[in-house]
mmCIF file of C-alpha atoms in Angstrom:
data_model
loop_
_atom_site.group_PDB
_atom_site.id
_atom_site.type_symbol
_atom_site.label_atom_id
_atom_site.label_comp_id
_atom_site.label_asym_id
_atom_site.label_seq_id
_atom_site.Cartn_x
_atom_site.Cartn_y
_atom_site.Cartn_z
ATOM 1 C CA MET A 50 -144.032 -84.608 32.245
ATOM 2 C CA LEU A 51 -140.362 -83.941 31.628
ATOM 3 C CA THR A 52 -138.513 -87.209 31.028
ATOM 4 C CA ILE A 53 -134.736 -87.521 30.925
ATOM 5 C CA HIS A 54 -133.582 -90.433 28.801
ATOM 6 C CA HIS A 55 -130.230 -91.238 30.365
ATOM 7 C CA LEU A 56 -127.692 -93.387 28.572
ATOM 8 C CA GLY A 57 -125.215 -94.843 31.045
ATOM 9 C CA VAL A 58 -121.838 -93.070 31.256
ATOM 10 C CA SER A 59 -122.830 -90.271 28.918
ATOM 11 C CA GLN A 60 -123.386 -86.555 28.783
ATOM 12 C CA SER A 61 -127.006 -86.986 29.832
ATOM 13 C CA GLU A 62 -125.844 -87.251 33.454
ATOM 14 C CA ARG A 63 -125.473 -83.451 33.397
ATOM 15 C CA ILE A 64 -129.214 -83.039 32.702
ATOM 16 C CA VAL A 65 -130.086 -85.138 35.749
ATOM 17 C CA TRP A 66 -127.761 -82.971 37.821
ATOM 18 C CA LEU A 67 -129.279 -79.745 36.448
ATOM 19 C CA CYS A 68 -132.800 -80.840 37.394
ATOM 20 C CA GLU A 69 -131.666 -81.864 40.860
ATOM 21 C CA GLU A 70 -130.030 -78.454 41.386
ATOM 22 C CA LEU A 71 -133.175 -76.659 40.203
ATOM 23 C CA GLY A 72 -135.593 -78.918 42.040
ATOM 24 C CA VAL A 73 -137.437 -79.620 38.790
ATOM 25 C CA PRO A 74 -139.653 -82.738 38.840
ATOM 26 C CA TYR A 75 -138.730 -85.257 36.168
ATOM 27 C CA ALA A 76 -138.981 -88.903 35.259
ATOM 28 C CA LEU A 77 -135.724 -90.742 34.665
ATOM 29 C CA LYS A 78 -135.450 -93.578 32.187
ATOM 30 C CA LEU A 79 -132.159 -95.469 32.177
ATOM 31 C CA TYR A 80 -130.596 -97.181 29.164
ATOM 32 C CA VAL A 81 -127.672 -99.602 29.349
ATOM 33 C CA ARG A 82 -124.868 -99.651 26.784
ATOM 34 C CA ASP A 83 -123.963 -102.815 24.915
ATOM 35 C CA PRO A 84 -121.347 -104.543 27.123
ATOM 36 C CA VAL A 85 -119.108 -105.317 24.135
ATOM 37 C CA THR A 86 -119.449 -102.387 21.730
ATOM 38 C CA ARG A 87 -120.395 -99.760 24.366
ATOM 39 C CA ALA A 88 -122.961 -98.466 21.872
ATOM 40 C CA ALA A 89 -126.379 -97.193 22.872
ATOM 41 C CA PRO A 90 -129.223 -99.698 22.527
ATOM 42 C CA ALA A 91 -131.521 -99.422 19.522
ATOM 43 C CA GLU A 92 -134.349 -98.305 21.810
ATOM 44 C CA TYR A 93 -132.340 -95.250 22.795
ATOM 45 C CA ARG A 94 -131.162 -94.388 19.293
ATOM 46 C CA ALA A 95 -134.776 -94.454 18.113
ATOM 47 C CA ILE A 96 -135.893 -91.628 20.431
ATOM 48 C CA HIS A 97 -134.285 -88.824 18.384
ATOM 49 C CA PRO A 98 -132.807 -88.863 14.852
ATOM 50 C CA ALA A 99 -129.424 -87.768 16.231
ATOM 51 C CA GLY A 100 -129.230 -90.970 18.250
ATOM 52 C CA THR A 101 -126.974 -89.332 20.818
ATOM 53 C CA ALA A 102 -127.146 -88.470 24.516
ATOM 54 C CA PRO A 103 -128.703 -86.511 26.088
ATOM 55 C CA VAL A 104 -132.336 -86.586 25.016
ATOM 56 C CA ILE A 105 -135.415 -85.353 26.833
ATOM 57 C CA THR A 106 -139.108 -85.641 26.087
ATOM 58 C CA ASP A 107 -141.614 -83.154 27.451
ATOM 59 C CA ASP A 108 -145.210 -83.742 26.413
ATOM 60 C CA ASP A 109 -145.015 -83.677 22.597
ATOM 61 C CA LEU A 110 -141.464 -82.306 22.493
ATOM 62 C CA THR A 111 -138.365 -84.426 21.888
ATOM 63 C CA LEU A 112 -135.100 -82.514 22.233
ATOM 64 C CA SER A 113 -131.445 -83.478 21.887
ATOM 65 C CA GLU A 114 -128.127 -81.628 22.461
ATOM 66 C CA SER A 115 -126.876 -80.694 25.924
ATOM 67 C CA GLY A 116 -126.831 -76.932 25.430
ATOM 68 C CA ALA A 117 -130.290 -76.830 23.907
ATOM 69 C CA ILE A 118 -131.744 -79.005 26.659
ATOM 70 C CA ILE A 119 -130.098 -76.948 29.399
ATOM 71 C CA GLU A 120 -131.426 -73.687 27.987
ATOM 72 C CA TYR A 121 -134.887 -75.204 27.505
ATOM 73 C CA ILE A 122 -135.128 -76.478 31.080
ATOM 74 C CA ILE A 123 -133.863 -73.223 32.574
ATOM 75 C CA ALA A 124 -136.265 -71.156 30.459
ATOM 76 C CA LYS A 125 -139.352 -73.333 31.019
ATOM 77 C CA TYR A 126 -138.850 -74.731 34.506
ATOM 78 C CA GLY A 127 -135.990 -72.862 36.119
ATOM 79 C CA GLU A 128 -137.346 -69.317 35.922
ATOM 80 C CA GLY A 129 -133.895 -68.193 34.818
ATOM 81 C CA ARG A 130 -132.085 -69.716 37.780
ATOM 82 C CA MET A 131 -128.575 -71.068 37.165
ATOM 83 C CA ALA A 132 -128.148 -68.713 34.207
ATOM 84 C CA ARG A 133 -126.721 -65.216 33.791
ATOM 85 C CA ALA A 134 -129.025 -62.621 32.274
ATOM 86 C CA LEU A 135 -127.995 -59.897 29.860
ATOM 87 C CA GLY A 136 -126.564 -57.060 31.932
ATOM 88 C CA HIS A 137 -125.031 -59.337 34.558
ATOM 89 C CA PRO A 138 -121.253 -58.740 34.801
ATOM 90 C CA GLU A 139 -120.623 -62.450 34.183
ATOM 91 C CA PHE A 140 -123.053 -62.764 31.257
ATOM 92 C CA ALA A 141 -120.324 -63.073 28.605
ATOM 93 C CA ASN A 142 -118.329 -65.586 30.669
ATOM 94 C CA TYR A 143 -121.481 -67.621 31.207
ATOM 95 C CA LEU A 144 -122.166 -67.734 27.476
ATOM 96 C CA PHE A 145 -118.577 -68.585 26.606
ATOM 97 C CA TRP A 146 -118.192 -71.555 28.933
ATOM 98 C CA LEU A 147 -121.727 -72.797 28.259
ATOM 99 C CA HIS A 148 -120.832 -73.152 24.575
ATOM 100 C CA TYR A 149 -117.111 -73.912 24.925
ATOM 101 C CA ALA A 150 -117.708 -77.256 26.654
ATOM 102 C CA ASN A 151 -119.179 -79.075 23.669
ATOM 103 C CA GLY A 152 -118.251 -76.612 20.944
ATOM 104 C CA SER A 153 -114.471 -76.698 21.487
ATOM 105 C CA LEU A 154 -113.262 -78.615 24.543
ATOM 106 C CA MET A 155 -114.887 -81.964 23.789
ATOM 107 C CA PRO A 156 -113.771 -81.912 20.110
ATOM 108 C CA ALA A 157 -110.255 -80.919 21.222
ATOM 109 C CA ILE A 158 -110.040 -83.862 23.608
ATOM 110 C CA MET A 159 -111.270 -86.265 20.948
ATOM 111 C CA SER A 160 -109.011 -84.902 18.191
ATOM 112 C CA ASP A 161 -105.950 -85.054 20.451
ATOM 113 C CA ARG A 162 -106.808 -88.622 21.332
ATOM 114 C CA MET A 163 -107.126 -89.596 17.677
ATOM 115 C CA ALA A 164 -103.860 -87.836 16.808
ATOM 116 C CA ALA A 165 -102.058 -89.706 19.567
ATOM 117 C CA ALA A 166 -103.506 -93.027 18.401
ATOM 118 C CA ALA A 167 -102.376 -92.350 14.831
ATOM 119 C CA ARG A 168 -98.807 -91.438 15.834
ATOM 120 C CA PRO A 169 -96.342 -94.222 14.872
ATOM 121 C CA ALA A 170 -94.826 -96.101 17.770
ATOM 122 C CA GLY A 171 -91.700 -94.343 18.985
ATOM 123 C CA ALA A 172 -92.477 -91.129 17.100
ATOM 124 C CA PRO A 173 -91.532 -87.979 19.033
ATOM 125 C CA ILE A 174 -94.320 -86.197 20.864
ATOM 126 C CA PRO A 175 -94.689 -82.576 19.699
ATOM 127 C CA ALA A 176 -93.406 -80.054 22.225
ATOM 128 C CA ILE A 177 -96.212 -77.570 21.602
ATOM 129 C CA PRO A 178 -99.308 -77.887 23.820
ATOM 130 C CA THR A 179 -102.168 -79.833 22.302
ATOM 131 C CA ARG A 180 -105.592 -78.257 21.827
ATOM 132 C CA SER A 181 -106.950 -79.958 24.933
ATOM 133 C CA GLU A 182 -103.924 -78.899 26.977
ATOM 134 C CA ARG A 183 -104.497 -75.305 25.907
ATOM 135 C CA GLY A 184 -108.123 -75.723 26.907
ATOM 136 C CA LEU A 185 -107.200 -77.063 30.336
ATOM 137 C CA ALA A 186 -104.824 -74.137 30.796
ATOM 138 C CA MET A 187 -107.725 -71.754 30.085
ATOM 139 C CA VAL A 188 -109.894 -73.641 32.566
ATOM 140 C CA GLU A 189 -107.198 -73.499 35.242
ATOM 141 C CA ALA A 190 -106.739 -69.757 34.730
ATOM 142 C CA ARG A 191 -110.463 -69.060 34.888
ATOM 143 C CA LEU A 192 -110.972 -71.082 38.057
ATOM 144 C CA GLY A 193 -108.128 -69.161 39.632
ATOM 145 C CA GLN A 194 -110.194 -65.993 39.162
ATOM 146 C CA THR A 195 -113.597 -67.201 40.360
ATOM 147 C CA PRO A 196 -114.882 -70.274 42.236
ATOM 148 C CA TYR A 197 -117.187 -71.178 39.337
ATOM 149 C CA PHE A 198 -117.070 -70.542 35.611
ATOM 150 C CA ALA A 199 -119.550 -67.660 35.712
ATOM 151 C CA GLY A 200 -118.711 -66.083 39.038
ATOM 152 C CA ASP A 201 -119.272 -66.860 42.693
ATOM 153 C CA ASP A 202 -122.221 -69.224 42.229
ATOM 154 C CA LEU A 203 -122.825 -72.457 40.362
ATOM 155 C CA THR A 204 -124.510 -71.998 36.974
ATOM 156 C CA ALA A 205 -125.372 -74.148 33.996
ATOM 157 C CA ALA A 206 -121.896 -73.314 32.656
ATOM 158 C CA ASP A 207 -120.454 -75.486 35.418
ATOM 159 C CA VAL A 208 -123.013 -78.209 34.768
ATOM 160 C CA ILE A 209 -122.076 -78.501 31.100
ATOM 161 C CA MET A 210 -118.331 -78.174 31.725
ATOM 162 C CA LEU A 211 -118.128 -81.018 34.230
ATOM 163 C CA PHE A 212 -118.419 -83.943 31.829
ATOM 164 C CA PRO A 213 -115.297 -83.184 29.734
ATOM 165 C CA LEU A 214 -113.349 -82.248 32.889
ATOM 166 C CA ARG A 215 -114.150 -85.312 34.984
ATOM 167 C CA PRO A 216 -111.010 -87.488 35.116
ATOM 168 C CA SER A 217 -113.137 -90.571 34.434
ATOM 169 C CA ARG A 218 -114.783 -88.921 31.421
ATOM 170 C CA LEU A 219 -111.622 -87.531 29.762
ATOM 171 C CA PHE A 220 -111.424 -90.578 27.462
ATOM 172 C CA GLU A 221 -107.767 -91.069 28.308
ATOM 173 C CA PRO A 222 -105.746 -91.034 31.539
ATOM 174 C CA ARG A 223 -104.723 -87.515 32.475
ATOM 175 C CA ASP A 224 -102.879 -86.302 35.547
ATOM 176 C CA LEU A 225 -104.684 -83.293 36.992
ATOM 177 C CA THR A 226 -101.945 -82.522 39.519
ATOM 178 C CA PRO A 227 -100.792 -79.491 37.460
ATOM 179 C CA TYR A 228 -104.313 -78.036 37.727
ATOM 180 C CA PRO A 229 -104.964 -77.251 41.422
ATOM 181 C CA ASN A 230 -107.786 -74.795 40.682
ATOM 182 C CA LEU A 231 -109.551 -77.393 38.578
ATOM 183 C CA ARG A 232 -109.094 -79.982 41.309
ATOM 184 C CA ASP A 233 -110.570 -77.604 43.884
ATOM 185 C CA TRP A 234 -113.561 -76.987 41.602
ATOM 186 C CA LEU A 235 -114.088 -80.716 41.153
ATOM 187 C CA GLN A 236 -113.994 -81.142 44.923
ATOM 188 C CA ARG A 237 -116.630 -78.418 45.411
ATOM 189 C CA ILE A 238 -118.857 -80.056 42.822
ATOM 190 C CA SER A 239 -118.541 -83.504 44.397
ATOM 191 C CA GLU A 240 -119.680 -82.096 47.758
ATOM 192 C CA ARG A 241 -122.946 -80.675 46.411
ATOM 193 C CA PRO A 242 -125.975 -82.667 47.638
ATOM 194 C CA ALA A 243 -127.762 -82.210 44.290
ATOM 195 C CA TYR A 244 -124.782 -83.625 42.416
ATOM 196 C CA GLN A 245 -124.586 -86.584 44.782
ATOM 197 C CA ARG A 246 -128.306 -87.281 44.348
ATOM 198 C CA ALA A 247 -128.023 -87.017 40.563
ATOM 199 C CA MET A 248 -125.136 -89.447 40.295
ATOM 200 C CA GLY A 249 -126.805 -91.860 42.690
ATOM 201 C CA LEU A 250 -129.782 -91.958 40.341
ATOM 202 C CA ALA A 251 -127.990 -91.784 36.977
ATOM 203 C CA GLU A 252 -124.966 -93.947 37.755
ATOM 204 C CA PRO A 253 -125.911 -96.115 40.747
ATOM 205 C CA GLY A 254 -122.977 -97.937 42.233
ATOM 206 C CA GLN A 255 -120.397 -95.658 40.637
ATOM 207 C CA PRO A 256 -118.056 -93.555 42.811
ATOM 208 C CA ILE A 257 -119.202 -89.969 43.321
ATOM 209 C CA ALA A 258 -115.793 -88.538 44.236
ATOM 210 C CA LEU A 259 -114.242 -86.508 41.436
ATOM 211 C CA VAL A 260 -110.710 -86.127 42.807
#
């Protein structure tokens, strides 16, 4: 049986949400971070050599990496649902945002955070937009064109993009007031029953509202 190994407050929450949207049966195993270091427990790190979230097991298979897991679940259990097939007018957009989330946006957010931390106290803040700010501008523009990242319907591109765009997962306080399209998208996501079920299971007791 498909098992999602969910590390609290991590990217593996998106895999729970994906399975809830698809109606795919799964077992959920929760792991709690160290209260001091916030690191994953040794039990979790031992599942896959990468030692990172998310991780799934499926019979004899152990698989890590969000994008790989999403594509695996859609191909094996989803019958292609929540994806865009070659020939679909949104196929290229689907591919771009599916890979942009972890390939560029997450590293941009982290690198900007590290650059800010390394800046001497009182040093002027550069006037040019940071990499993450440029990324958020792209997101805002895209969501002004379509309700979801790959067109009129929710796809796995939205599932993978949510984690870096959630205000509570942005790793640093960020005012989303300048991004009304993004805020509207977050509101639509928070109203989805499958998302609410997923967060109730993966992060019990945590607020579901995204804006």
